[in-house]
Coordinates of C-alpha atoms and ligand atoms in Angstrom, one line a residue:
X1 CA 97.5 96.1 -134.8
X2 CA 99.3 93.0 -135.9
X3 CA 99.1 89.6 -134.2
X4 CA 102.7 90.0 -133.0
X5 CA 102.2 93.2 -131.2
X6 CA 99.1 91.8 -129.4
X7 CA 101.3 88.9 -128.2
X8 CA 103.9 91.5 -127.1
X9 CA 101.4 93.5 -125.1
X10 CA 100.0 90.4 -123.4
X11 CA 103.6 89.3 -122.6
X12 CA 104.5 92.7 -121.1
X13 CA 101.3 92.7 -119.2
X14 CA 101.9 89.3 -117.6
X15 CA 105.5 90.3 -116.9
X16 CA 104.4 93.4 -115.0
X17 CA 101.8 91.5 -113.0
X18 CA 104.4 88.9 -112.2
X19 CA 106.9 91.5 -111.0
X20 CA 104.3 93.3 -108.9
X21 CA 103.1 90.2 -107.2
X22 CA 106.5 88.7 -106.6
X23 CA 108.9 91.6 -105.8
X24 CA 107.8 92.1 -102.1
X25 CA 108.2 88.4 -101.4
X26 CA 111.6 88.4 -103.0
X27 CA 112.7 91.4 -100.9
X28 CA 111.7 89.8 -97.6
X29 CA 113.4 86.6 -98.7
X30 CA 116.7 88.5 -99.1
X31 CA 116.4 90.0 -95.7
X32 CA 116.1 86.6 -94.0
X33 CA 118.4 84.1 -95.6
X34 CA 119.8 86.2 -98.3
X35 CA 123.4 86.1 -97.2
X36 CA 123.6 82.3 -97.1
X37 CA 121.8 81.6 -100.4
X38 CA 124.0 84.1 -102.1
X39 CA 127.1 82.3 -100.9
X40 CA 125.8 78.9 -102.1
X41 CA 124.3 79.9 -105.3
X42 CA 124.2 76.8 -107.4
X43 CA 125.1 77.2 -111.1
X44 CA 124.6 75.0 -114.1
X45 CA 127.8 74.3 -115.9
X46 CA 128.1 76.0 -119.2
X47 CA 131.5 75.0 -120.4
X48 CA 130.6 72.9 -123.4
X49 CA 133.4 73.0 -126.0
X50 CA 133.9 71.0 -129.1
X51 CA 137.6 70.7 -128.2
X52 CA 137.6 69.1 -124.7
X53 CA 140.5 70.4 -122.7
X54 CA 139.8 68.9 -119.3
X55 CA 137.5 66.3 -117.7
X56 CA 134.3 67.8 -116.4
X57 CA 133.2 67.0 -112.9
X58 CA 130.6 64.2 -113.0
X59 CA 127.2 65.4 -112.0
X60 CA 126.1 63.9 -108.6
X61 CA 122.4 64.5 -108.8
X62 CA 120.5 63.1 -111.8
X63 CA 118.1 66.0 -111.7
X64 CA 120.9 68.5 -112.1
X65 CA 122.5 66.3 -114.7
X66 CA 119.3 66.4 -116.7
X67 CA 119.1 70.2 -116.6
X68 CA 122.8 70.5 -117.6
X69 CA 122.3 68.0 -120.4
X70 CA 119.4 69.9 -121.9
X71 CA 121.3 73.1 -121.6
X72 CA 124.4 71.6 -123.2
X73 CA 122.4 70.2 -126.1
X74 CA 121.3 73.6 -126.9
X75 CA 124.8 75.1 -126.7
X76 CA 126.1 72.2 -128.8
X77 CA 123.4 72.8 -131.4
X78 CA 124.3 76.5 -131.6
X79 CA 128.0 75.8 -131.9
X80 CA 127.4 73.0 -134.4
X81 CA 125.5 75.3 -136.6
X82 CA 128.2 77.9 -136.4
X83 CA 130.9 75.4 -137.2
X84 CA 129.3 73.3 -139.8
X85 CA 126.5 75.5 -141.3
X86 CA 127.7 79.1 -140.9
X87 CA 125.2 80.1 -143.6
X88 CA 122.4 79.3 -141.2
X89 CA 124.0 81.1 -138.3
X90 CA 123.4 84.4 -140.0
X91 CA 119.8 83.5 -140.7
X92 CA 117.6 85.6 -138.3
X93 CA 115.4 82.7 -137.4
X94 CA 117.8 80.6 -135.3
X95 CA 119.1 83.8 -133.6
X96 CA 115.5 84.6 -132.8
X97 CA 115.1 81.3 -131.0
X98 CA 118.1 81.9 -128.8
X99 CA 116.2 84.3 -126.6
X100 CA 113.8 81.8 -125.0
X101 CA 116.6 79.3 -124.6
X102 CA 118.4 81.7 -122.3
X103 CA 115.3 82.3 -120.2
X104 CA 114.7 78.6 -119.9
X105 CA 118.2 78.2 -118.5
X106 CA 117.7 81.1 -116.0
X107 CA 114.5 79.3 -114.9
X108 CA 116.4 76.1 -114.3
X109 CA 119.0 77.9 -112.2
X110 CA 116.4 79.8 -110.2
X111 CA 114.7 76.5 -109.6
X112 CA 117.9 75.0 -108.2
X113 CA 118.3 77.9 -105.9
X114 CA 114.8 78.0 -104.7
X115 CA 115.0 76.2 -101.4
X116 CA 111.4 75.3 -101.4
X117 CA 111.6 73.7 -104.8
X118 CA 115.0 72.2 -104.7
X119 CA 115.8 71.3 -101.1
X120 CA 119.3 69.8 -101.1
X121 CA 118.6 67.9 -97.8
X122 CA 115.5 66.3 -99.4
X123 CA 117.6 65.5 -102.5
X124 CA 120.3 63.7 -100.5
X125 CA 117.6 61.8 -98.5
X126 CA 116.1 60.5 -101.7
X127 CA 119.4 59.7 -103.4
X128 CA 121.0 58.0 -100.5
X129 CA 119.2 54.6 -100.9
X130 CA 120.0 54.6 -104.6
X131 CA 123.8 54.8 -103.9
X132 CA 123.9 52.6 -100.8
X133 CA 123.2 49.4 -102.7
X134 CA 126.0 46.9 -102.2
X135 CA 125.8 46.2 -99.4
X136 CA 122.7 48.0 -98.3
X137 CA 124.0 48.9 -94.8
X138 CA 123.3 52.6 -94.1
X139 CA 126.7 53.6 -95.4
X140 CA 127.9 55.0 -98.7
X141 CA 131.3 53.4 -99.2
X142 CA 134.0 54.5 -101.7
X143 CA 133.2 51.7 -104.1
X144 CA 129.4 52.5 -104.0
X145 CA 130.2 56.2 -104.7
X146 CA 132.6 55.2 -107.5
X147 CA 129.9 53.0 -109.0
X148 CA 127.3 55.8 -108.8
X149 CA 129.7 58.2 -110.5
X150 CA 130.6 55.6 -113.2
X151 CA 127.0 55.2 -114.0
X152 CA 126.2 58.8 -114.3
X153 CA 129.3 59.6 -116.3
X154 CA 128.5 56.7 -118.7
X155 CA 125.1 58.2 -119.2
X156 CA 126.5 61.5 -120.1
X157 CA 129.2 60.1 -122.4
X158 CA 126.6 57.9 -124.2
X159 CA 124.3 60.8 -124.6
X160 CA 127.0 62.9 -126.3
X161 CA 128.0 59.9 -128.5
X162 CA 124.4 59.5 -129.6
X163 CA 124.3 63.2 -130.4
X164 CA 127.5 63.0 -132.5
X165 CA 126.2 59.8 -134.2
X166 CA 123.0 61.5 -135.3
X167 CA 125.2 64.1 -137.1
X168 CA 127.6 61.6 -138.7
X169 CA 125.1 59.0 -139.7
X170 CA 124.0 60.7 -142.9
X171 CA 121.9 58.0 -144.3
X172 CA 120.2 57.4 -140.9
X173 CA 120.7 53.6 -140.9
X174 CA 121.9 53.6 -137.3
X175 CA 125.5 53.0 -138.3
X176 CA 128.4 55.2 -139.2
X177 CA 130.6 54.1 -142.1
X178 CA 134.1 55.4 -142.6
X179 CA 133.0 57.4 -145.6
X180 CA 130.2 59.0 -143.5
X181 CA 132.6 59.9 -140.8
X182 CA 134.2 63.3 -140.8
X183 CA 136.7 64.1 -138.2
X184 CA 136.0 66.8 -135.7
X185 CA 136.8 70.2 -137.2
X186 CA 139.5 70.9 -134.5
X187 CA 141.3 67.7 -135.6
X188 CA 140.9 68.3 -139.3
X189 CA 141.6 72.0 -139.7
X190 CA 144.9 72.1 -137.9
X191 CA 147.3 69.6 -139.3
X192 CA 149.6 70.5 -136.4
X193 CA 147.2 70.0 -133.6
X194 CA 149.6 69.3 -130.8
X195 CA 147.5 67.7 -128.0
X196 CA 148.2 64.2 -129.1
X197 CA 145.3 63.8 -131.4
X198 CA 147.1 64.7 -134.6
X199 CA 148.7 61.4 -135.8
X200 CA 146.4 58.5 -136.1
X201 CA 143.3 59.7 -134.5
X202 CA 140.1 59.6 -136.5
X203 CA 141.8 57.8 -139.4
X204 CA 140.8 54.5 -141.0
X205 CA 143.0 52.3 -138.8
X206 CA 141.3 53.9 -135.7
X207 CA 137.9 53.3 -137.3
X208 CA 138.7 49.7 -138.2
X209 CA 139.9 48.9 -134.7
X210 CA 136.7 50.3 -133.2
X211 CA 134.7 48.1 -135.5
X212 CA 134.5 45.1 -133.1
X213 CA 132.5 42.8 -135.3
X214 CA 134.4 43.9 -138.5
X215 CA 131.3 44.6 -140.6
X216 CA 132.7 47.9 -141.8
X217 CA 130.1 49.9 -139.8
X218 CA 130.1 51.3 -136.3
X219 CA 126.9 50.9 -134.3
X220 CA 126.3 53.2 -131.3
X221 CA 128.5 51.0 -128.9
X222 CA 131.3 50.9 -131.4
X223 CA 131.0 54.5 -132.3
X224 CA 131.1 55.4 -128.6
X225 CA 134.3 53.3 -128.2
X226 CA 135.7 55.1 -131.3
X227 CA 135.3 58.4 -129.5
X228 CA 136.4 57.1 -126.1
X229 CA 138.9 54.3 -126.8
X230 CA 140.3 54.4 -123.3
X231 CA 137.0 53.1 -121.9
X232 CA 136.5 50.3 -124.4
X233 CA 136.4 46.6 -123.7
X234 CA 137.3 45.9 -127.3
X235 CA 140.9 44.4 -127.2
X236 CA 141.5 45.4 -130.8
X237 CA 140.9 49.1 -130.0
X238 CA 143.0 49.0 -126.8
X239 CA 145.9 47.6 -128.8
X240 CA 145.3 50.4 -131.4
X241 CA 145.6 52.9 -128.6
X242 CA 148.9 51.4 -127.5
X243 CA 150.2 51.5 -131.1
X244 CA 149.1 55.1 -131.3
X245 CA 151.0 55.8 -128.1
X246 CA 154.2 54.2 -129.5
X247 CA 153.8 56.3 -132.7
X248 CA 153.4 59.5 -130.7
X249 CA 156.3 58.8 -128.3
X250 CA 158.7 57.4 -130.8
X251 CA 160.9 60.4 -131.4
X252 CA 163.6 58.5 -133.2
X253 CA 161.1 56.7 -135.4
X254 CA 162.4 53.2 -134.9
X255 CA 158.9 51.9 -134.2
X256 CA 159.4 51.2 -130.5
X257 CA 159.9 53.0 -127.2
X258 CA 163.5 53.1 -125.9
X259 CA 164.3 54.0 -122.3
X260 CA 164.8 57.7 -123.0
X261 CA 161.5 58.0 -124.8
X262 CA 159.9 56.3 -121.9
X263 CA 161.7 58.4 -119.3
X264 CA 160.9 61.7 -120.9
X265 CA 157.2 61.6 -121.3
X266 CA 155.6 58.3 -120.4
X267 CA 157.1 57.6 -117.0
X268 CA 155.3 60.3 -115.1
X269 CA 152.0 59.2 -116.5
X270 CA 152.7 55.5 -115.7
X271 CA 154.4 55.8 -112.3
X272 CA 151.1 55.7 -110.3
X273 CA 150.7 52.2 -111.7
X274 CA 153.9 51.3 -109.8
X275 CA 152.5 52.9 -106.6
X276 CA 149.4 50.8 -106.9
X277 CA 151.4 47.6 -107.0
X278 CA 154.2 48.2 -104.6
X279 CA 155.0 49.7 -101.2
X280 CA 156.2 53.2 -101.0
X281 CA 159.6 52.0 -99.7
X282 CA 162.0 51.4 -102.6
X283 CA 165.5 50.2 -102.2
X284 CA 166.6 51.7 -105.5
X285 CA 166.2 55.4 -104.7
X286 CA 169.8 56.2 -104.9
X287 CA 169.7 56.6 -108.7
X288 CA 167.2 59.3 -109.8
X289 CA 166.4 57.2 -112.8
X290 CA 166.1 54.1 -110.6
X291 CA 162.4 53.8 -110.4
X292 CA 162.0 54.5 -114.1
X293 CA 164.5 51.8 -115.0
X294 CA 162.8 49.4 -112.7
X295 CA 159.4 50.1 -114.1
X296 CA 160.7 50.0 -117.7
X297 CA 162.3 46.6 -117.0
X298 CA 159.1 45.3 -115.5
X299 CA 157.1 46.4 -118.6
X300 CA 159.7 45.1 -121.0
X301 CA 158.5 41.5 -120.8
X302 CA 160.7 40.1 -123.5
X303 CA 163.7 42.0 -122.1
X304 CA 165.0 43.4 -125.4
X305 CA 165.4 46.9 -124.0
X306 CA 162.4 48.4 -125.9
X307 CA 158.7 48.6 -125.2
X308 CA 156.3 47.5 -127.9
X309 CA 152.6 48.3 -128.3
X310 CA 151.6 45.0 -126.5
X311 CA 153.9 45.8 -123.6
X312 CA 152.1 49.1 -123.0
X313 CA 148.7 47.3 -122.6
X314 CA 149.0 46.9 -118.8
X315 CA 149.5 50.6 -118.3
X316 CA 147.4 52.1 -121.1
X317 CA 144.7 53.1 -118.7
X318 CA 147.3 55.2 -116.8
X319 CA 148.3 56.9 -120.0
X320 CA 144.7 57.5 -121.0
X321 CA 142.7 57.7 -117.9
X322 CA 139.3 56.0 -118.0
X323 CA 136.0 57.4 -116.8
X324 CA 136.4 55.0 -113.8
X325 CA 139.6 56.8 -112.9
X326 CA 137.8 60.2 -112.8
X327 CA 134.9 58.6 -110.9
X328 CA 137.3 57.4 -108.3
X329 CA 139.1 60.7 -108.0
X330 CA 135.8 62.5 -107.5
X331 CA 134.5 59.9 -105.0
X332 CA 137.7 60.1 -102.9
X333 CA 137.5 63.9 -103.0
X334 CA 133.9 63.9 -101.8
X335 CA 134.5 61.4 -99.1
X336 CA 137.6 63.3 -97.8
X337 CA 135.4 66.4 -97.5
X338 CA 132.3 65.0 -96.0
X339 CA 133.5 62.1 -93.8
X340 CA 133.3 63.7 -90.4
X341 CA 134.3 60.7 -88.3
X342 CA 137.0 59.6 -90.8
X343 CA 135.9 56.0 -91.0
X344 CA 136.2 56.1 -94.8
X345 CA 132.5 56.0 -95.6
X346 CA 129.5 58.3 -95.5
X347 CA 126.3 58.2 -93.5
X348 CA 123.3 60.1 -94.6
X349 CA 123.8 62.4 -91.6
X350 CA 127.3 63.2 -92.8
X351 CA 126.0 63.9 -96.3
X352 CA 123.3 66.2 -95.0
X353 CA 125.9 68.0 -92.9
X354 CA 128.0 68.8 -96.0
X355 CA 125.4 69.1 -98.8
X356 CA 127.5 71.4 -101.0
X357 CA 130.3 69.0 -101.3
X358 CA 128.0 66.9 -103.5
X359 CA 126.9 69.9 -105.4
X360 CA 130.3 71.5 -105.7
X361 CA 130.5 70.8 -109.4
X362 CA 127.9 73.4 -109.9
X363 CA 129.2 75.9 -107.3
X364 CA 129.3 79.5 -108.3
X365 CA 132.9 80.2 -109.4
X366 CA 133.4 83.0 -106.8
X367 CA 132.5 80.6 -104.0
X368 CA 136.1 79.5 -103.8
X369 CA 137.3 77.8 -100.7
X370 CA 141.1 78.0 -100.2
X371 CA 141.3 74.3 -100.8
X372 CA 138.9 74.2 -103.7
X373 CA 141.3 72.4 -106.0
X374 CA 138.9 70.0 -107.5
X375 CA 138.8 71.6 -110.9
X376 CA 142.6 71.4 -111.2
X377 CA 142.6 67.7 -110.7
X378 CA 140.3 67.3 -113.6
X379 CA 142.3 69.3 -116.1
Ligands
NAG1 C1 114.4 71.1 -96.5 O1 114.0 69.8 -96.1 C2 114.3 69.5 -94.7 C3 113.9 68.1 -94.5 O2 112.7 67.7 -95.2 C4 113.5 70.5 -93.8 O3 113.8 70.2 -92.5 C5 113.9 71.9 -94.2 O4 113.2 72.8 -93.5 C6 113.7 72.1 -95.7 N1 114.3 73.4 -96.1 C7 113.5 74.4 -96.7 C8 114.2 75.7 -96.9 O5 112.4 74.2 -97.1
NAG2 C1 152.7 72.7 -139.3 O1 153.9 73.2 -138.7 C2 155.0 73.4 -139.6 C3 156.2 73.9 -138.9 O2 156.0 74.1 -137.5 C4 154.6 74.4 -140.7 O3 155.6 74.5 -141.6 C5 153.3 73.8 -141.4 O4 152.9 74.8 -142.3 C6 152.2 73.6 -140.4 N1 151.1 72.9 -141.0 C7 149.8 73.3 -140.9 C8 148.8 72.5 -141.6 O5 149.5 74.2 -140.1
NAG3 C1 139.8 48.9 -142.9 O1 139.0 47.8 -143.2 C2 138.6 47.8 -144.5 C3 137.6 46.6 -144.6 O2 136.5 46.7 -143.8 C4 139.8 47.6 -145.4 O3 139.4 47.6 -146.8 C5 140.7 48.8 -145.2 O4 141.9 48.6 -146.0 C6 141.1 48.8 -143.7 N1 141.9 50.0 -143.5 C7 143.0 50.0 -142.7 C8 143.8 51.3 -142.7 O5 143.4 49.1 -142.1
NAG4 C1 126.9 46.9 -131.5 O1 127.5 45.7 -131.9 C2 128.2 45.0 -130.9 C3 129.0 43.9 -131.6 O2 130.0 44.4 -132.4 C4 127.2 44.5 -129.9 O3 127.9 43.8 -128.9 C5 126.5 45.7 -129.3 O4 125.5 45.3 -128.4 C6 125.9 46.5 -130.4 N1 125.3 47.7 -129.9 C7 124.1 48.2 -130.2 C8 123.7 49.5 -129.5 O5 123.4 47.7 -131.0
NAG5 C1 154.2 46.1 -98.0 O1 154.7 46.4 -96.7 C2 154.2 45.6 -95.7 C3 154.8 46.0 -94.4 O2 155.3 47.2 -94.4 C4 154.5 44.1 -96.0 O3 153.9 43.3 -95.0 C5 153.9 43.7 -97.4 O4 154.3 42.4 -97.7 C6 154.5 44.7 -98.4 N1 153.9 44.4 -99.7 C7 154.6 44.3 -100.9 C8 153.8 44.1 -102.1 O5 155.8 44.4 -100.9

C-alpha cells in the first residue's frame, strides 16, 4: 500500500468521524434558526476579472475583506497562469492544488455564517469605535463613513497594484520600467477595445506622466497611479488623463472639444459637477441645450469656444470617478438604509438594528430586496 493511499484512508476516516459527530447538531440547528440564516447567508464575492467592468462594492468589515482578498489572490493566480502561461495550466500539478483552495473558501464562508464564530452584532460593536473617530461622539457621520470606505478601498487597490507590480517587475528591483511593462492582455489583444482604453492607455506617454520624479522608473506609488490615474495627486498624470479625454472625444480630430463633442458624450458625465456648485433652480431651462451651453461656457475659461485639456481639469474627477466618489456613494446608501431616526448619522444601536446593510456587499444573490439597486450604481 502506497503512502498516498494511507493518507487517503486516514482522510476518509476523519471525514466520516466528522460527519457522524456533526450531523445531528447541524440538523437541530436547521430546525431552530434555519429559516433566518438561510435568508441572510453571507457570501464571499467571487467576481474577480482581469477586465474590470464595474466598481466592486467596498468591503465594510476588514475581516471579510481579508478573506475576500485571499480568495481573489488565488483566483487571480489561476487566471494569470491561464492567460500568460497556458502551458502550465495543462500541467496536472497546479490543477491538483485547486481542490484544497475550494475547500478553504468553503470554510471561510461557513465561518462567516456560523453565528457563534462570526457574530455580526459583535463585529459592529468592535468596528464602531474605529469608524467614529472625528469627532469621537457616539455617532458615525457621513464623512466618517466615507473616510472608513476610502481607507479600505485604498488598501484593496494597493494590494492589487502590488500584485501586478510583482508580475511586471521582471528584474525584481522594486521598479517597473517601460520596457518591463506589458499592457494587460485585454488592452493589447484587441486593437479595437471600445471601452475607452484603446487610444493612449498603457503607452509610453501614459507611463511617462505617471513617473512623478522623472527617473524613468515607476515605484509602487507611481505604478499604482499609472493603473489608477483618476486617484492620483500627480498633476502631470491628471493632465495626461485630460489630454486622453480630449483625444477620445475629439471626433473631428481638431485636437480640442467643440460644443457638439461636449454635448454628445461629456455633458452627462460632467453635469453633476454643476449640481454640486449651483442651486437646482435654473433660469435657462427654456432651451434644452441651455444647461450644457452654460456649463460649456463656464469651463471654457479662455472663451474661444473650445475646451482644451487644461480646461477639463476641474471636471476630470466627474469623467473618471475617483475611489472617494464610490466611497461616498456607498456611505450615503448605507446611511439611507440604516438611519432609523433620519438625523443623517448612525448610532451603534441603528447599526445593530440593520446589520445586513453593512454586509450587503456579500449578500447572497437571491436575497434580493425590491430596492436592492446598489450593484447597479457601481456598474
Ligand atoms: C451575538 O452577540 C450578541 C452580543 O454580544 C449576543 O447578544 C447574541 O446572543 C450573539 N448571537 C449569537 C448567535 O451568538
Ligand atoms: C478594428 O475594426 C476595424 C473595422 O471595424 C477592422 O477592420 C479591424 O480589422 C479591427 N482591428 C482589430 C485589431 O481587430
Ligand atoms: C518618455 O520619457 C523618456 C525619458 O525618460 C523619453 O526618452 C521618451 O521619449 C518619453 N516618451 C514619450 C512618449 O514622451
Ligand atoms: C515613490 O516615489 C515618489 C516620488 O516620485 C515618492 O513620493 C513615494 O514615496 C515613493 N513610493 C514608494 C513606495 O517608495
Ligand atoms: C441657493 O438658494 C438659496 C435659497 O433658495 C440661496 O440663499 C443661495 O444663495 C443659493 N445659492 C447659490 C449658490 O445660488
